[in-house]
PDB file of C-alpha atoms in Angstrom:
ATOM      1  CA  UNK A   1      83.455 105.594  34.547  1.00 63.00           C
ATOM      2  CA  UNK A   2      87.196 106.444  36.221  1.00 79.00           C
ATOM      3  CA  UNK A   3      87.233 108.962  39.044  1.00 94.00           C
ATOM      4  CA  UNK A   4      89.183 112.179  38.077  1.00 96.00           C
ATOM      5  CA  UNK A   5      89.516 113.924  41.596  1.00 98.00           C
ATOM      6  CA  UNK A   6      91.229 112.726  45.077  1.00 98.00           C
ATOM      7  CA  UNK A   7      89.843 113.805  48.281  1.00 99.00           C
ATOM      8  CA  UNK A   8      92.135 113.031  51.039  1.00 99.00           C
ATOM      9  CA  UNK A   9      91.917 113.003  54.835  1.00 98.00           C
ATOM     10  CA  UNK A  10      95.116 114.468  56.526  1.00 98.00           C
ATOM     11  CA  UNK A  11      95.750 113.331  60.109  1.00 98.00           C
ATOM     12  CA  UNK A  12      96.977 109.632  59.687  1.00 98.00           C
ATOM     13  CA  UNK A  13      96.476 109.736  56.046  1.00 98.00           C
ATOM     14  CA  UNK A  14      99.024 112.791  54.866  1.00 98.00           C
ATOM     15  CA  UNK A  15     100.470 113.404  58.357  1.00 98.00           C
ATOM     16  CA  UNK A  16     100.958 111.015  61.355  1.00 98.00           C
ATOM     17  CA  UNK A  17      99.302 112.233  64.420  1.00 98.00           C
ATOM     18  CA  UNK A  18      99.225 110.889  68.106  1.00 97.00           C
ATOM     19  CA  UNK A  19      99.092 113.162  71.092  1.00 98.00           C
ATOM     20  CA  UNK A  20     101.826 110.642  72.353  1.00 97.00           C
ATOM     21  CA  UNK A  21     104.516 112.492  70.202  1.00 97.00           C
ATOM     22  CA  UNK A  22     104.110 115.538  72.721  1.00 98.00           C
ATOM     23  CA  UNK A  23     103.612 113.923  76.080  1.00 98.00           C
ATOM     24  CA  UNK A  24     106.080 111.305  75.746  1.00 97.00           C
ATOM     25  CA  UNK A  25     108.546 114.673  75.797  1.00 96.00           C
ATOM     26  CA  UNK A  26     106.970 116.146  79.112  1.00 97.00           C
ATOM     27  CA  UNK A  27     106.123 112.912  81.058  1.00 98.00           C
ATOM     28  CA  UNK A  28     108.267 109.891  81.767  1.00 95.00           C
ATOM     29  CA  UNK A  29     107.522 106.939  80.218  1.00 93.00           C
ATOM     30  CA  UNK A  30     105.294 104.755  82.366  1.00 96.00           C
ATOM     31  CA  UNK A  31     101.893 104.630  83.725  1.00 97.00           C
ATOM     32  CA  UNK A  32     102.017 108.342  84.420  1.00 97.00           C
ATOM     33  CA  UNK A  33     102.277 108.894  80.964  1.00 98.00           C
ATOM     34  CA  UNK A  34      99.605 106.179  79.832  1.00 98.00           C
ATOM     35  CA  UNK A  35      96.894 107.326  82.187  1.00 98.00           C
ATOM     36  CA  UNK A  36      97.347 110.911  81.174  1.00 98.00           C
ATOM     37  CA  UNK A  37      96.933 109.981  77.653  1.00 98.00           C
ATOM     38  CA  UNK A  38      93.898 107.819  78.485  1.00 98.00           C
ATOM     39  CA  UNK A  39      92.231 109.391  81.205  1.00 98.00           C
ATOM     40  CA  UNK A  40      92.679 113.349  80.346  1.00 98.00           C
ATOM     41  CA  UNK A  41      93.609 114.493  77.024  1.00 98.00           C
ATOM     42  CA  UNK A  42      91.289 111.776  75.681  1.00 98.00           C
ATOM     43  CA  UNK A  43      90.185 111.447  71.812  1.00 96.00           C
ATOM     44  CA  UNK A  44      86.921 112.544  72.784  1.00 97.00           C
ATOM     45  CA  UNK A  45      88.195 115.606  74.709  1.00 98.00           C
ATOM     46  CA  UNK A  46      90.115 116.193  71.539  1.00 98.00           C
ATOM     47  CA  UNK A  47      86.905 115.530  69.307  1.00 98.00           C
ATOM     48  CA  UNK A  48      85.394 118.827  70.543  1.00 98.00           C
ATOM     49  CA  UNK A  49      87.931 121.194  68.824  1.00 98.00           C
ATOM     50  CA  UNK A  50      87.162 119.182  65.732  1.00 98.00           C
ATOM     51  CA  UNK A  51      83.480 120.059  66.260  1.00 98.00           C
ATOM     52  CA  UNK A  52      84.657 123.804  66.469  1.00 98.00           C
ATOM     53  CA  UNK A  53      84.999 124.255  70.374  1.00 98.00           C
ATOM     54  CA  UNK A  54      87.781 126.739  71.640  1.00 98.00           C
ATOM     55  CA  UNK A  55      90.481 125.563  72.975  1.00 98.00           C
ATOM     56  CA  UNK A  56      90.361 128.171  75.947  1.00 98.00           C
ATOM     57  CA  UNK A  57      87.024 126.416  76.836  1.00 98.00           C
ATOM     58  CA  UNK A  58      87.684 122.843  76.632  1.00 98.00           C
ATOM     59  CA  UNK A  59      91.183 123.311  78.594  1.00 98.00           C
ATOM     60  CA  UNK A  60      89.196 125.153  81.101  1.00 98.00           C
ATOM     61  CA  UNK A  61      86.794 122.654  81.642  1.00 98.00           C
ATOM     62  CA  UNK A  62      89.499 119.935  81.662  1.00 98.00           C
ATOM     63  CA  UNK A  63      91.747 121.761  84.264  1.00 98.00           C
ATOM     64  CA  UNK A  64      88.360 122.336  86.647  1.00 98.00           C
ATOM     65  CA  UNK A  65      88.280 118.201  86.375  1.00 98.00           C
ATOM     66  CA  UNK A  66      91.956 117.577  86.608  1.00 98.00           C
ATOM     67  CA  UNK A  67      93.672 120.629  88.483  1.00 98.00           C
ATOM     68  CA  UNK A  68      97.156 118.750  89.425  1.00 98.00           C
ATOM     69  CA  UNK A  69      97.755 118.575  85.458  1.00 98.00           C
ATOM     70  CA  UNK A  70      96.736 122.048  84.418  1.00 98.00           C
ATOM     71  CA  UNK A  71     100.150 122.628  83.253  1.00 98.00           C
ATOM     72  CA  UNK A  72     100.296 119.809  80.953  1.00 98.00           C
ATOM     73  CA  UNK A  73      96.853 120.482  79.849  1.00 98.00           C
ATOM     74  CA  UNK A  74      97.912 124.270  78.962  1.00 98.00           C
ATOM     75  CA  UNK A  75     100.475 122.608  76.771  1.00 98.00           C
ATOM     76  CA  UNK A  76      97.748 121.480  74.365  1.00 98.00           C
ATOM     77  CA  UNK A  77      96.991 124.478  72.234  1.00 98.00           C
ATOM     78  CA  UNK A  78     100.184 126.267  72.018  1.00 97.00           C
ATOM     79  CA  UNK A  79     102.317 122.852  71.029  1.00 98.00           C
ATOM     80  CA  UNK A  80      99.577 120.987  69.061  1.00 98.00           C
ATOM     81  CA  UNK A  81     101.796 121.162  66.008  1.00 97.00           C
ATOM     82  CA  UNK A  82     104.021 118.381  68.064  1.00 98.00           C
ATOM     83  CA  UNK A  83     101.584 115.946  68.234  1.00 98.00           C
ATOM     84  CA  UNK A  84     102.225 115.825  64.317  1.00 98.00           C
ATOM     85  CA  UNK A  85     105.417 114.521  63.825  1.00 96.00           C
ATOM     86  CA  UNK A  86     105.744 114.349  60.047  1.00 97.00           C
ATOM     87  CA  UNK A  87     104.214 113.230  56.824  1.00 98.00           C
ATOM     88  CA  UNK A  88     103.255 109.654  56.231  1.00 98.00           C
ATOM     89  CA  UNK A  89     105.569 107.563  53.889  1.00 98.00           C
ATOM     90  CA  UNK A  90     104.914 107.848  50.548  1.00 98.00           C
ATOM     91  CA  UNK A  91     101.833 110.113  50.553  1.00 98.00           C
ATOM     92  CA  UNK A  92     103.529 113.657  49.795  1.00 98.00           C
ATOM     93  CA  UNK A  93     104.947 111.984  46.965  1.00 98.00           C
ATOM     94  CA  UNK A  94     101.961 110.596  45.987  1.00 98.00           C
ATOM     95  CA  UNK A  95      99.940 113.851  45.944  1.00 98.00           C
ATOM     96  CA  UNK A  96     102.722 115.404  44.084  1.00 98.00           C
ATOM     97  CA  UNK A  97     102.440 112.815  41.119  1.00 98.00           C
ATOM     98  CA  UNK A  98      98.784 113.273  41.198  1.00 98.00           C
ATOM     99  CA  UNK A  99      99.203 117.176  41.026  1.00 98.00           C
ATOM    100  CA  UNK A 100     101.803 117.062  38.300  1.00 98.00           C
ATOM    101  CA  UNK A 101      99.229 115.124  36.487  1.00 98.00           C
ATOM    102  CA  UNK A 102      96.610 117.515  36.776  1.00 98.00           C
ATOM    103  CA  UNK A 103      94.314 115.713  39.067  1.00 98.00           C
ATOM    104  CA  UNK A 104      92.433 117.978  41.268  1.00 98.00           C
ATOM    105  CA  UNK A 105      93.417 117.554  44.994  1.00 98.00           C
ATOM    106  CA  UNK A 106      91.138 118.374  47.856  1.00 98.00           C
ATOM    107  CA  UNK A 107      90.841 117.421  51.462  1.00 99.00           C
ATOM    108  CA  UNK A 108      88.125 116.866  54.105  1.00 99.00           C
ATOM    109  CA  UNK A 109      89.734 116.912  57.818  1.00 98.00           C
ATOM    110  CA  UNK A 110      88.302 116.787  61.157  1.00 98.00           C
ATOM    111  CA  UNK A 111      90.730 119.625  62.656  1.00 98.00           C
ATOM    112  CA  UNK A 112      90.560 122.665  64.842  1.00 98.00           C
ATOM    113  CA  UNK A 113      89.807 126.059  63.626  1.00 98.00           C
ATOM    114  CA  UNK A 114      92.487 127.295  65.718  1.00 98.00           C
ATOM    115  CA  UNK A 115      94.945 124.617  64.873  1.00 98.00           C
ATOM    116  CA  UNK A 116      94.962 124.006  61.357  1.00 98.00           C
ATOM    117  CA  UNK A 117      95.887 127.803  60.124  1.00 98.00           C
ATOM    118  CA  UNK A 118      99.195 127.533  61.653  1.00 98.00           C
ATOM    119  CA  UNK A 119      99.672 123.740  60.555  1.00 98.00           C
ATOM    120  CA  UNK A 120      98.865 124.632  57.014  1.00 98.00           C
ATOM    121  CA  UNK A 121     100.924 127.345  56.833  1.00 98.00           C
ATOM    122  CA  UNK A 122     103.861 125.475  57.808  1.00 98.00           C
ATOM    123  CA  UNK A 123     103.126 122.822  55.561  1.00 98.00           C
ATOM    124  CA  UNK A 124     102.266 125.044  52.554  1.00 98.00           C
ATOM    125  CA  UNK A 125     104.537 123.059  50.044  1.00 98.00           C
ATOM    126  CA  UNK A 126     102.096 120.215  50.373  1.00 98.00           C
ATOM    127  CA  UNK A 127      98.777 122.165  50.650  1.00 98.00           C
ATOM    128  CA  UNK A 128      99.546 124.512  48.104  1.00 98.00           C
ATOM    129  CA  UNK A 129      98.771 121.580  45.699  1.00 98.00           C
ATOM    130  CA  UNK A 130      95.659 121.462  47.125  1.00 98.00           C
ATOM    131  CA  UNK A 131      92.473 123.230  45.057  1.00 98.00           C
ATOM    132  CA  UNK A 132      90.181 123.286  48.776  1.00 98.00           C
ATOM    133  CA  UNK A 133      90.214 121.994  52.097  1.00 98.00           C
ATOM    134  CA  UNK A 134      87.018 121.592  54.282  1.00 98.00           C
ATOM    135  CA  UNK A 135      88.159 121.969  58.045  1.00 98.00           C
ATOM    136  CA  UNK A 136      85.460 120.417  60.459  1.00 98.00           C
ATOM    137  CA  UNK A 137      86.141 123.156  63.242  1.00 98.00           C
ATOM    138  CA  UNK A 138      85.581 126.127  60.949  1.00 98.00           C
ATOM    139  CA  UNK A 139      82.249 124.539  59.676  1.00 98.00           C
ATOM    140  CA  UNK A 140      81.134 123.116  62.961  1.00 98.00           C
ATOM    141  CA  UNK A 141      80.468 119.872  61.081  1.00 98.00           C
ATOM    142  CA  UNK A 142      82.613 116.619  61.585  1.00 98.00           C
ATOM    143  CA  UNK A 143      82.876 113.475  59.536  1.00 98.00           C
ATOM    144  CA  UNK A 144      81.394 110.772  59.461  1.00 98.00           C
ATOM    145  CA  UNK A 145      77.866 113.285  59.284  1.00 98.00           C
ATOM    146  CA  UNK A 146      76.886 113.281  55.693  1.00 98.00           C
ATOM    147  CA  UNK A 147      76.105 117.061  55.868  1.00 98.00           C
ATOM    148  CA  UNK A 148      80.078 117.783  55.951  1.00 98.00           C
ATOM    149  CA  UNK A 149      80.926 115.502  52.484  1.00 98.00           C
ATOM    150  CA  UNK A 150      77.508 117.222  50.750  1.00 98.00           C
ATOM    151  CA  UNK A 151      78.889 120.805  51.746  1.00 98.00           C
ATOM    152  CA  UNK A 152      82.775 119.730  50.500  1.00 98.00           C
ATOM    153  CA  UNK A 153      81.311 118.313  47.417  1.00 98.00           C
ATOM    154  CA  UNK A 154      79.126 121.665  46.794  1.00 98.00           C
ATOM    155  CA  UNK A 155      82.092 123.639  47.877  1.00 98.00           C
ATOM    156  CA  UNK A 156      84.468 121.845  45.592  1.00 98.00           C
ATOM    157  CA  UNK A 157      82.416 121.835  42.773  1.00 98.00           C
ATOM    158  CA  UNK A 158      82.387 118.148  41.764  1.00 97.00           C
ATOM    159  CA  UNK A 159      79.877 115.308  41.928  1.00 97.00           C
ATOM    160  CA  UNK A 160      80.532 112.526  44.070  1.00 97.00           C
ATOM    161  CA  UNK A 161      80.876 109.987  41.323  1.00 96.00           C
ATOM    162  CA  UNK A 162      83.546 111.924  40.424  1.00 96.00           C
ATOM    163  CA  UNK A 163      85.909 111.562  43.205  1.00 98.00           C
ATOM    164  CA  UNK A 164      87.482 109.131  45.717  1.00 98.00           C
ATOM    165  CA  UNK A 165      88.120 109.765  49.051  1.00 98.00           C
ATOM    166  CA  UNK A 166      90.447 108.558  51.598  1.00 99.00           C
ATOM    167  CA  UNK A 167      90.522 108.453  55.046  1.00 98.00           C
ATOM    168  CA  UNK A 168      92.213 105.994  57.958  1.00 98.00           C
ATOM    169  CA  UNK A 169      88.690 105.810  59.608  1.00 98.00           C
ATOM    170  CA  UNK A 170      86.409 102.946  58.885  1.00 98.00           C
ATOM    171  CA  UNK A 171      83.164 105.305  60.089  1.00 98.00           C
ATOM    172  CA  UNK A 172      84.197 108.067  57.943  1.00 98.00           C
ATOM    173  CA  UNK A 173      84.719 105.987  54.700  1.00 98.00           C
ATOM    174  CA  UNK A 174      81.061 104.548  54.989  1.00 98.00           C
ATOM    175  CA  UNK A 175      80.068 108.040  55.962  1.00 98.00           C
ATOM    176  CA  UNK A 176      81.460 108.942  52.107  1.00 98.00           C
ATOM    177  CA  UNK A 177      80.117 105.763  50.488  1.00 98.00           C
ATOM    178  CA  UNK A 178      76.807 106.590  51.961  1.00 98.00           C
ATOM    179  CA  UNK A 179      76.736 109.981  50.132  1.00 98.00           C
ATOM    180  CA  UNK A 180      77.778 108.267  46.913  1.00 97.00           C
ATOM    181  CA  UNK A 181      81.578 108.668  46.982  1.00 98.00           C
ATOM    182  CA  UNK A 182      83.881 106.276  46.204  1.00 98.00           C
ATOM    183  CA  UNK A 183      86.086 105.565  49.357  1.00 98.00           C
ATOM    184  CA  UNK A 184      89.022 103.773  50.509  1.00 98.00           C
ATOM    185  CA  UNK A 185      90.098 102.809  53.726  1.00 98.00           C
ATOM    186  CA  UNK A 186      93.341 103.930  54.233  1.00 98.00           C
ATOM    187  CA  UNK A 187      96.094 101.455  55.702  1.00 98.00           C
ATOM    188  CA  UNK A 188      99.398 102.309  53.854  1.00 98.00           C
ATOM    189  CA  UNK A 189     100.587 103.732  50.520  1.00 98.00           C
ATOM    190  CA  UNK A 190     101.733 100.370  49.539  1.00 98.00           C
ATOM    191  CA  UNK A 191      97.888  99.241  49.432  1.00 98.00           C
ATOM    192  CA  UNK A 192      96.540 102.529  48.105  1.00 98.00           C
ATOM    193  CA  UNK A 193      98.399 103.152  45.004  1.00 98.00           C
ATOM    194  CA  UNK A 194      97.026 100.038  43.138  1.00 98.00           C
ATOM    195  CA  UNK A 195      93.529 100.646  43.958  1.00 97.00           C
ATOM    196  CA  UNK A 196      93.950 104.312  43.160  1.00 97.00           C
ATOM    197  CA  UNK A 197      95.264 102.931  39.623  1.00 97.00           C
ATOM    198  CA  UNK A 198      92.519 100.516  39.196  1.00 95.00           C
ATOM    199  CA  UNK A 199      90.404 103.967  39.360  1.00 96.00           C
ATOM    200  CA  UNK A 200      92.518 105.114  36.273  1.00 95.00           C
ATOM    201  CA  UNK A 201      94.284 107.580  38.288  1.00 97.00           C
ATOM    202  CA  UNK A 202      98.326 108.167  37.502  1.00 96.00           C
ATOM    203  CA  UNK A 203      99.316 106.906  40.944  1.00 96.00           C
TER     204      UNK A 203
END
């Protein structure tokens, strides 16, 4: 049976995301920038926000380790939106086509409970098309933990076999498949469209 609903990841599927977009405005390009991104505001450090920790706590801990970078670390929270420069090519148009055709849209995102609400409000033109969005930081559950997929399916009111999940992270795709979802590793809109059409969706 063809799937009837689409569940999107957000970062690097619907919107580009990279801390570099923020910090290359604040640190001259070169080794100082590269070492700051590699050693200080690491993805592992940021993953704590996705898991539900408050920026006030994580930043205080990081400043204790790198006091010389206190001002730059402090920028992360209030300027997090600057790490998201804009949409991924073709993906907002795809979401609009699916929604206009009556396909239910949902999302499961690893995103901070503090950073997501202002971003969602800013991007209401897209997110108002979604029937529900599960945010990891709000649930204190993160992909690829099976629990977040099961929670999402229960909240969305759909069966795993009725939906396709799209994510740029192979581990998250595998986690979705483990609970019975059809899942696609996102590499770009040109690869995604024929795969959705093969599932019977009006992409």
